[in-house]
XYZ file of C-alpha atoms in Angstrom:
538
model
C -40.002 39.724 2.830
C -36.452 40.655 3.360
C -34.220 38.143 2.755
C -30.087 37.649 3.779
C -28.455 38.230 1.904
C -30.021 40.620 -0.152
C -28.963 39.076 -3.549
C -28.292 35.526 -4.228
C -25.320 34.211 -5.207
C -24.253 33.440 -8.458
C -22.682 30.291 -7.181
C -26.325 29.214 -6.593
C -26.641 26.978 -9.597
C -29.854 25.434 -8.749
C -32.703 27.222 -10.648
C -35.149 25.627 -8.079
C -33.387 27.932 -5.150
C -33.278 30.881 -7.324
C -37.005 30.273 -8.078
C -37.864 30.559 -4.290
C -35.074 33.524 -3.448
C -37.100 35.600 -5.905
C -40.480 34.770 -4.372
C -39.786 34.992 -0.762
C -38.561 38.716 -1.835
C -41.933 38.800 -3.138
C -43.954 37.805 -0.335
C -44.869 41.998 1.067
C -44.178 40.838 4.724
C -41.741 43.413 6.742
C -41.621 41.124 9.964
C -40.185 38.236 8.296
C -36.906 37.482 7.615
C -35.342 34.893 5.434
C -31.518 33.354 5.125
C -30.374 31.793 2.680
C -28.094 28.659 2.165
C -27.436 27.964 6.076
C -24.270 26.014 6.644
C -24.361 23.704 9.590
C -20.744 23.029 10.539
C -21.435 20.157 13.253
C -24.554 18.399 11.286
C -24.461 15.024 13.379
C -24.625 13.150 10.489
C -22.433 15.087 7.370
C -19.681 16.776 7.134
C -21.445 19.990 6.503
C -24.961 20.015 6.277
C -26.920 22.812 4.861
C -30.832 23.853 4.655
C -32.058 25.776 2.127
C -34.346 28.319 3.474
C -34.380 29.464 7.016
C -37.692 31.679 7.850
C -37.639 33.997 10.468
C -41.299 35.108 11.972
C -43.326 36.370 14.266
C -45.320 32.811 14.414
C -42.741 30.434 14.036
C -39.420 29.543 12.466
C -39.667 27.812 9.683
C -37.291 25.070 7.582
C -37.591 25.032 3.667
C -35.881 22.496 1.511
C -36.012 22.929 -1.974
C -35.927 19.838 -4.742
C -35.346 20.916 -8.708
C -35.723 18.597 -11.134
C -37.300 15.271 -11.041
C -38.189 13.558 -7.712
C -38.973 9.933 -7.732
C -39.868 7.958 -4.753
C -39.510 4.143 -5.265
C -39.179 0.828 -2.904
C -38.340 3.224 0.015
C -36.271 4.911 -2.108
C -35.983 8.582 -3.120
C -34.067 9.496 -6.267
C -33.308 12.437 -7.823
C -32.601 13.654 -11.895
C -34.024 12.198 -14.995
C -35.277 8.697 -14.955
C -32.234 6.664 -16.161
C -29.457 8.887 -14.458
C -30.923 9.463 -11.441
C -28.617 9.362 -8.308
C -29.888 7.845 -4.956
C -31.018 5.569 -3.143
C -30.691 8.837 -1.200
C -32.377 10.738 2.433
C -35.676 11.742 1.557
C -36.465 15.456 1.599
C -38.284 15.376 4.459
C -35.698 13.629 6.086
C -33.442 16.207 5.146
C -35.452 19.076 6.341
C -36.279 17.502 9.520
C -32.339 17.215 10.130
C -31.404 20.038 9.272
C -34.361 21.683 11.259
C -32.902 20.211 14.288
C -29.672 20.548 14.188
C -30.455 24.431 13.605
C -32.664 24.245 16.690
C -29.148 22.851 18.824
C -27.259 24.991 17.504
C -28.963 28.513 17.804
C -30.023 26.686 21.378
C -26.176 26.654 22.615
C -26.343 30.484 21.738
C -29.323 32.025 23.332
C -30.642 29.163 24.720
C -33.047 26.286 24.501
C -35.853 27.647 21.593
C -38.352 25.650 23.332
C -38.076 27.095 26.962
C -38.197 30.334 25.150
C -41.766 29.138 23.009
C -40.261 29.151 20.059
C -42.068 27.108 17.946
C -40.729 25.771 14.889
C -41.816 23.674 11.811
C -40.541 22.415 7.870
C -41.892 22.658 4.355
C -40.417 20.785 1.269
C -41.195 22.398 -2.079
C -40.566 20.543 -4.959
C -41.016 23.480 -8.277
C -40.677 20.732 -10.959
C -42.744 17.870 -9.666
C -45.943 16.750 -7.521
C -44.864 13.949 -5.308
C -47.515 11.070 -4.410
C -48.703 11.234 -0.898
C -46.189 8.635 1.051
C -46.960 7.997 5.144
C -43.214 9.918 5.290
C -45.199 13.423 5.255
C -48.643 15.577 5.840
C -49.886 17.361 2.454
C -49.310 20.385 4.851
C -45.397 19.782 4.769
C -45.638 19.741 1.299
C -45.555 22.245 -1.272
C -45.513 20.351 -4.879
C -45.202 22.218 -8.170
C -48.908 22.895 -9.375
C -49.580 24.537 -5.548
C -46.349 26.670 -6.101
C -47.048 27.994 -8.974
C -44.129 29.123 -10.274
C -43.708 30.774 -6.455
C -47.135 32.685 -6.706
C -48.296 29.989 -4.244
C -45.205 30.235 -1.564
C -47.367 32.525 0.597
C -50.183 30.026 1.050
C -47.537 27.293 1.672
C -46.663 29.137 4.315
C -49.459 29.898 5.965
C -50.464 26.419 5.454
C -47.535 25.009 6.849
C -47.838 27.342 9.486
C -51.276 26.421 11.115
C -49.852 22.726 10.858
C -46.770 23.278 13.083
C -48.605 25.414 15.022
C -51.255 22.957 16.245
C -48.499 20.531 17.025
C -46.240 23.007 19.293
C -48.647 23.791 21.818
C -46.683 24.939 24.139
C -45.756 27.641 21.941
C -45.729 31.397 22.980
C -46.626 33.390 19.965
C -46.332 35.997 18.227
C -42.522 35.730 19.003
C -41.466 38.988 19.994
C -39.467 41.021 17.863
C -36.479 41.434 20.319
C -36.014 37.628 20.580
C -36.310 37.392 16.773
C -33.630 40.078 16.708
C -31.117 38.140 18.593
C -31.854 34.560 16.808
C -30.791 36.543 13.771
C -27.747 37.790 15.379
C -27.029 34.971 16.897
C -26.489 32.779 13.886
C -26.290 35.516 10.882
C -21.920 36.196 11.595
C -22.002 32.112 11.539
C -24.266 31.767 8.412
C -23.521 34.882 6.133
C -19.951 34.132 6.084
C -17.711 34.899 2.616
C -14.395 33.538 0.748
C -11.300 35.529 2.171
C -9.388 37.479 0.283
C -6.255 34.737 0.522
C -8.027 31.904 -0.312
C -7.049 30.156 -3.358
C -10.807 29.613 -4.978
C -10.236 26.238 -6.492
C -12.522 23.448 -5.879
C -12.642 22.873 -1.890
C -9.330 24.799 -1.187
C -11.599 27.807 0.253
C -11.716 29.825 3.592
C -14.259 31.234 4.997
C -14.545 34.212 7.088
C -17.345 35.169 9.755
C -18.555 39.268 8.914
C -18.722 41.540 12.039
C -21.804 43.150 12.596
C -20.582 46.465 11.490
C -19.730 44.950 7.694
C -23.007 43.043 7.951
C -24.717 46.525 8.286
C -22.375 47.608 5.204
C -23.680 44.513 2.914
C -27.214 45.134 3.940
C -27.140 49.164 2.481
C -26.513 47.152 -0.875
C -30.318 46.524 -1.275
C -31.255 50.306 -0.936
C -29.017 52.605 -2.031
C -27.615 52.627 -5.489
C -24.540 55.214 -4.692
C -22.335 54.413 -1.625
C -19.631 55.899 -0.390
C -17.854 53.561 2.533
C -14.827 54.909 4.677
C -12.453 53.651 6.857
C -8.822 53.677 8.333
C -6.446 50.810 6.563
C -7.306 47.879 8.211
C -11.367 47.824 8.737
C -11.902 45.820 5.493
C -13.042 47.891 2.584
C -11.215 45.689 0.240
C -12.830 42.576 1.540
C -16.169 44.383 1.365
C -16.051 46.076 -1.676
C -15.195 41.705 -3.074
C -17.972 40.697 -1.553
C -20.360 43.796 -2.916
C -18.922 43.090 -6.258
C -19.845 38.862 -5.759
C -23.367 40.095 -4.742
C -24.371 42.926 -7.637
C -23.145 40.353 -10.727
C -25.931 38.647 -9.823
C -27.788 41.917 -11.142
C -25.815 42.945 -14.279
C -22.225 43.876 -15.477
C -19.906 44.974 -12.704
C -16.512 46.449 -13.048
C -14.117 46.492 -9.784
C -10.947 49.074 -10.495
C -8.707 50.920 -8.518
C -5.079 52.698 -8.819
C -3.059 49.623 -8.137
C -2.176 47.063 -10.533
C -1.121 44.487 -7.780
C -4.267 44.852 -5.828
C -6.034 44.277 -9.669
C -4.003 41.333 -10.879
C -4.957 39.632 -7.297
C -9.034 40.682 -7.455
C -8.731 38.953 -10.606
C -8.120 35.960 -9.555
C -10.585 36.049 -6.837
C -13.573 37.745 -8.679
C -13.722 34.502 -11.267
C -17.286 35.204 -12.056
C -17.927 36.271 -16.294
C -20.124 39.158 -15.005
C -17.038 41.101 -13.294
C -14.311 42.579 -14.728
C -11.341 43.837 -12.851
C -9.398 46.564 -14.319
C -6.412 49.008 -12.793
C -7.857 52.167 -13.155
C -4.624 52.952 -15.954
C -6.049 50.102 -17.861
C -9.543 51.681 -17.987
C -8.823 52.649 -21.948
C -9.507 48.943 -22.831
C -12.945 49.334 -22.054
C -13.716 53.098 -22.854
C -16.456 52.023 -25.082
C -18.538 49.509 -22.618
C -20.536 50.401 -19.692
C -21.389 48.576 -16.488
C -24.145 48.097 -14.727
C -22.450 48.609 -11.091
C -19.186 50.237 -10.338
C -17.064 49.472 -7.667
C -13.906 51.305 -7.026
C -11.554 50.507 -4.108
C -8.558 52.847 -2.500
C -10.476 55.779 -4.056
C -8.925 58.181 -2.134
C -6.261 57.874 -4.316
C -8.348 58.300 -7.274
C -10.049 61.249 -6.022
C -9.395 64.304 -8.633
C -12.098 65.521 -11.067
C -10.139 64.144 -14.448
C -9.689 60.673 -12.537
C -14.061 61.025 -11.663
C -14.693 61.599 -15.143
C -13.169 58.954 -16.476
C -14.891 56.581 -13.863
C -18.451 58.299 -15.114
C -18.302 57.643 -18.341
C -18.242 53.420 -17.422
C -21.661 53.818 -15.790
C -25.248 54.435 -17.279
C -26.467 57.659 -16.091
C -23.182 58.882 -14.537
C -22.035 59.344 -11.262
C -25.204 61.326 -10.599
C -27.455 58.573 -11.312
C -25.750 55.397 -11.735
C -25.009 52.813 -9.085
C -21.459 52.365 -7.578
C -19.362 51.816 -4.480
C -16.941 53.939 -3.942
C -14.508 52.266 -0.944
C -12.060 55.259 0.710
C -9.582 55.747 3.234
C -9.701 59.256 4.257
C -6.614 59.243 6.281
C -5.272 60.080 2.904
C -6.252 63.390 3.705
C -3.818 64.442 6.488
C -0.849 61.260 4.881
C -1.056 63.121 1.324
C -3.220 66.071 1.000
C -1.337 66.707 -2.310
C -2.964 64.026 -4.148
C -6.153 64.326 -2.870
C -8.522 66.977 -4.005
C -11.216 67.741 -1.369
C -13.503 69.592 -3.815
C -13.301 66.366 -5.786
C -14.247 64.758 -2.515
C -17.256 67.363 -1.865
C -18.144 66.762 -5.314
C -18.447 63.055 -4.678
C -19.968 62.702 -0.959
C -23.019 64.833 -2.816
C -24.121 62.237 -5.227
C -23.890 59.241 -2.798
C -24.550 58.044 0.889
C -21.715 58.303 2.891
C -21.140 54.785 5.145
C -18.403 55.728 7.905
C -16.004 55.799 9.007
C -15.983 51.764 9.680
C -14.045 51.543 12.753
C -13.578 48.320 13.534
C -10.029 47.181 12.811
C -10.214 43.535 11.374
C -6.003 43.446 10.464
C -3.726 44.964 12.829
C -3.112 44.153 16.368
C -3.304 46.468 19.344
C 0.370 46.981 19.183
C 0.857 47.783 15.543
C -2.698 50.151 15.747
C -0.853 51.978 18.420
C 2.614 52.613 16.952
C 0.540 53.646 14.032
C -1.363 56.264 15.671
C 1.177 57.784 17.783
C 3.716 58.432 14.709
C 1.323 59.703 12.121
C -1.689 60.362 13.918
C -3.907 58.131 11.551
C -7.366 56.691 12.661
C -7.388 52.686 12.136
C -10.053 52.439 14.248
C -10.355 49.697 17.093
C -8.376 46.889 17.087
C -10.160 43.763 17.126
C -7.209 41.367 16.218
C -6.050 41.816 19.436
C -2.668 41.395 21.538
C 0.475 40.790 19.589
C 4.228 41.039 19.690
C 5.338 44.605 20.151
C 6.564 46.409 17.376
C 10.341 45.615 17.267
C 12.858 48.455 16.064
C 16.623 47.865 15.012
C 18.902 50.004 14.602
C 21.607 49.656 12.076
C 24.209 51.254 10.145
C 24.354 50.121 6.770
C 22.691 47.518 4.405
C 25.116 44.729 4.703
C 24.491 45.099 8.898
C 20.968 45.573 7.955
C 21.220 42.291 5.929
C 22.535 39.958 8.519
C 20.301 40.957 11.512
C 17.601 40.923 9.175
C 18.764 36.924 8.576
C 18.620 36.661 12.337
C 15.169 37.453 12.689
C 13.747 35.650 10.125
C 15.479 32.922 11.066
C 14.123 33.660 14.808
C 10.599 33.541 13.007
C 10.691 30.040 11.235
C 12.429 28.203 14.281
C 9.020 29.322 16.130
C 7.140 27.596 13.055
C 6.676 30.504 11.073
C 6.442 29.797 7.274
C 8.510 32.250 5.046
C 5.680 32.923 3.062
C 3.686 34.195 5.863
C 6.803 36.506 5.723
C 7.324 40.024 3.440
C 9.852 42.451 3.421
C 8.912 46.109 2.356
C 11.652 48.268 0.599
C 11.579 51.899 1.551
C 13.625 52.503 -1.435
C 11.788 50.195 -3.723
C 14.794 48.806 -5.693
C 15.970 45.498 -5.047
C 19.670 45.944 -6.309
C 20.303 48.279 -3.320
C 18.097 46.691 -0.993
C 19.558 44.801 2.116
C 17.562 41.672 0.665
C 19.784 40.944 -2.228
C 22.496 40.722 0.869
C 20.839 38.506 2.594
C 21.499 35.012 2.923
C 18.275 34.341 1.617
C 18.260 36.361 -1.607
C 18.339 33.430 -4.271
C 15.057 32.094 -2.415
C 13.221 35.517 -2.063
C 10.316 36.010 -4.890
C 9.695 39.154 -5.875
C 5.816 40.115 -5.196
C 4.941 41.869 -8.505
C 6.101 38.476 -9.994
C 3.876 36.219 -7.703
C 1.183 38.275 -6.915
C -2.338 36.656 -8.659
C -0.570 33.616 -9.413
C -1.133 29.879 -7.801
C 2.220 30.739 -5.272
C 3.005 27.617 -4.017
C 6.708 27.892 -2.706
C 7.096 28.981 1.083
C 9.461 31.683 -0.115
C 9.879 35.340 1.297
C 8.207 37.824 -0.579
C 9.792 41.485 -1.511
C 8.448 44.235 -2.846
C 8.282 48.567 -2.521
C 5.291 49.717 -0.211
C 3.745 51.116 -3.040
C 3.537 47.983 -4.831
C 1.871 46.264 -1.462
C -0.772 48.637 -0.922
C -3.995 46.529 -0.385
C -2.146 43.990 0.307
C -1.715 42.426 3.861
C 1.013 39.708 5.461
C 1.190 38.238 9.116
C 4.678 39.823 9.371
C 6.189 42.683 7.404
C 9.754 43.901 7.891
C 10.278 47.283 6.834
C 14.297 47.385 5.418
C 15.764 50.176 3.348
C 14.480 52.815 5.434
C 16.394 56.275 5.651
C 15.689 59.379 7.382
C 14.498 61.339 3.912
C 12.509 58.386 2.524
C 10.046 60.260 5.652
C 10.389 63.619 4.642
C 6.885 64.170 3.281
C 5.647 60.941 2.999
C 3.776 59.957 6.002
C 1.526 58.009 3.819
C 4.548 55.821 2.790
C 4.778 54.928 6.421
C 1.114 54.833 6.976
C 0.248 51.869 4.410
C 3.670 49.916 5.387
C 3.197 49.623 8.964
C -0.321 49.212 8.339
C 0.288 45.493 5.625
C 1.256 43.560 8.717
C -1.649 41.368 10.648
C 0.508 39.952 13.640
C 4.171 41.369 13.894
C 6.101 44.374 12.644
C 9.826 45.005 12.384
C 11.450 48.024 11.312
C 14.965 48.468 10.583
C 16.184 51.497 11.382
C 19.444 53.482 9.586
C 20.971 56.046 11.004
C 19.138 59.296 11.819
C 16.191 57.011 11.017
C 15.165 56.982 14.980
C 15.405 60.395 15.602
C 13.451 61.365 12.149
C 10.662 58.850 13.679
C 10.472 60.739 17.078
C 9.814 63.814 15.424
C 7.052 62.037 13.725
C 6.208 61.604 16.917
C 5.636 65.047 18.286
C 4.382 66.347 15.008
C 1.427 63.972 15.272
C 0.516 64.483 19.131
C 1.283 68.867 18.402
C -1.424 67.851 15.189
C -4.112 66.321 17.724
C -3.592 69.125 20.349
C -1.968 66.882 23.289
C 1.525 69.489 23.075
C 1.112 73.250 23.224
């Protein structure tokens, strides 16, 4: 049976859950579908409820709750743990399923509509692995699935059945088998709600934790974990890689060893803190020396395009069993790259590459960058960020000034602009062209004593609703609701479209660009180049 997602969590702690992940997976059924851990944001009676199992088939749709551990029922009572320190009185687990079960029915209801009108019927089973509970008048022996009938799961597939034939009988107004098209849009009706993950900004401690809802096209990218060992995914800055290639990297230590890596030592020091589990290790790829003697059982690399020479793939093989050839990896890559800095990318290291794995791409749905900022993008360097789906923002503001101090105080202006509308300052970066601070119109500013430097902050517990500074090279991979681009003179854009390329592309709602002199008309001829490069000017 396949089951979403594809490999279970090692924040599953329960060895009851992992017990009936692994035999569901078992179960050789290729209609079925099962999700794991459903979150049900409006339960009407918790805060957040959840249900264990949620079974997906042609004959019904099914509700599994899953007790570990010792189960004791007792004066009306249900407890659970070891006699002595058990907790409860508590819900019994029938209760629990039968809750969740409808609340699950209301809320897939609101999105394709009522399951009943459509004759879908649907049912429960509780499954204790540990235990056989005594027959109480709260359930049928049908509902039921103690531990000598699991069987260490190689009974789950009679359970079901079972349990089956007993909902069935009492939903006779049930049209079944459930065709496969309206299966198809229960599960994408509630999957983007129920396979959601930890963004990348959250701070992971205890319930401080946001959550974000996948698009279909990175649900796609998650599933091509379960059957291909070597993938290579693609897209313009923007569509997510990094936040993908987190998630692939939470997913496979559930399997083995993985190491995460890529060029940039911010990007590292800030996976680090957000890859906590013992199983990954996060590593720049100039670090890679401290671990020349290990190897890993999954390798994920992000920003490889600017990895991508033979030395720099050798290195990388030697950290996997069987190699490149035949180990398992992700390789996440931005192939803009290509056309931005085709002088530190080799493309026979690239051909090389793309042989050994699946290519996944290009992704192009833009999750970061607002129409506006996708736009200006395009038009000056002729880079591909795909589709906008953040949609309408500010336009793209441009000022023109002549010299840092001017820079300085109209920079002031603006930010101060920003936080009288309620923007915080940390929500706030500014992005040196010229990369040192002692120059930059920053240490001018008004501001400067309460401006952090990012390379100081960056993977640590920030806390202060300070402006952040930093080069662009130093922010790549990173991302801010507004970036202000200071510093910037006509020959930091001689040859370095990429420069301009990954600043304009850090900011998720607003972009401002100073602009020195010369700086404009350098910019226009950005311009032309790009639309002579796509063939719209003879």
């Amino acid at each position: 049976m396949r089951i979403i997602p594809s490999e279970i969590s090692n924040n599953t702690k329960s060895p009851a859950e992992r017990s009936v992940f692994a035999a569901l997976k078992a179960i050789p059924d290729d209609q079925s579908i099962a999700l794991h851990s459903v979150h049900l944001p409006r339960h009407h009676k918790k805060r957040v409820g959840e249900i264990d199992f949620v079974v997906i088939m042609p004959d019904i749709l099914l509700f599994i709750e899953v007790k570990g551990g010792e189960v004791h029922h007792r004066d009306g009572g249900w407890y659970y743990g070891p006699l002595g320190r058990e907790a409860g009185p508590k819900e019994s687990p029938f209760a629990q399923a039968s809750g969740g079960m409808h609340e699950f029915e209301r809320e897939i209801g609101a999105l394709i509509g009522d399951l009943r009108a459509h004759g879908v019927p649907s049912g429960y089973l509780v499954i204790t692995t540990d235990v056989d509970i005594q027959r109480t008048t709260e359930f049928e022996p049908q509902q039921y699935l103690g531990s000598t009938a699991y069987d260490g799961g190689r009974g789950l597939a009679k359970g079901i059945e079972r349990a089956t034939r007993f909902w069935l009988a009492r939903n006779r107004w049930a049209r079944t088998p459930v065709s496969a098209a309206l299966r198809k849009r229960m599960l994408e009706a509630v999957r983007p709600d129920f396979d959601r993950v930890p963004n990348l900004q959250s701070r992971l401690t205890h319930l401080d934790v946001a959550f974000e809802r996948l698009t279909n096209e990175q649900l796609i990218r998650l599933d091509e974990l379960e059957t291909n060992p070597r993938l290579i995914w693609t897209g313009g800055a923007g569509t997510g890689k990094t936040f993908l290639a987190a998630e692939a990297a939470r997913r496979k230590s559930a399997h083995g060893s993985v190491l995460f890596t890529c060029s940039s030592i911010t990007l590292t020091a800030h996976m680090d803190r957000i890859l906590t589990d013992d199983a990954i290790t996060v590593l720049p790829f100039e670090r890679l020396d401290e671990v020349r003697n290990r190897s890993f059982d999954h390798l994920i690399v992000d920003e490889a395009q600017d990895l991508m020479t033979f030395a720099r793939l050798g290195t990388l093989e030697e950290l996997v069993p069987g190699g490149l050839a035949e180990g398992r990896w992700i390789f996440m890559l931005d192939q803009n790259n290509q056309v931005l800095a085709p002088e530190a990318y080799d493309h026979d290291a690239w051909e090389y590459l793309r042989s050994l794995g699946s290519v996944c791409g290009p992704m192009r749905r833009n999750c970061r960058n607002t129409v506006q900022i996708v736009k200006q993008v395009r038009f000056y360097t002729g880079a591909d960020l795909g589709v906008a789906s953040a949609g309408e923002g500010e336009p793209v503001r441009f000022a023109d000034v002549h010299d840092a101090q001017e820079e300085a105080t109209v920079l002031d202006a603006y930010v101060n602009e920003l936080v009288q509308e309620g923007v915080s300052p940390r929500d706030i970066t500014l992005l040196s062209a010229s990369g040192d601070w002692g120059t930059s119109s920053a240490h001018l500013s008004q501001r400067a004593s309460r401006i952090e430097q990012f390379t100081d902050v960056v993977g640590t517990a920030r806390t202060k609703h300070r402006l952040t500074w930093s080069s662009v090279s130093d922010f790549k991979g990173h991302e801010n609701h507004v970036v202000c681009l200071i510093d910037l003179e006509p020959e930091h854009l001689d040859g370095r479209l990429d420069a301009l390329y990954v600043a304009w592309t850090r900011a998720r709602a607003q972009l401002w660009v100073a602009c020195r002199p010369g700086t404009r008309q350098k910019l226009k001829e950005l311009g032309v180049a790009a639309l002579t490069r796509e063939g719209h000017l003879g």
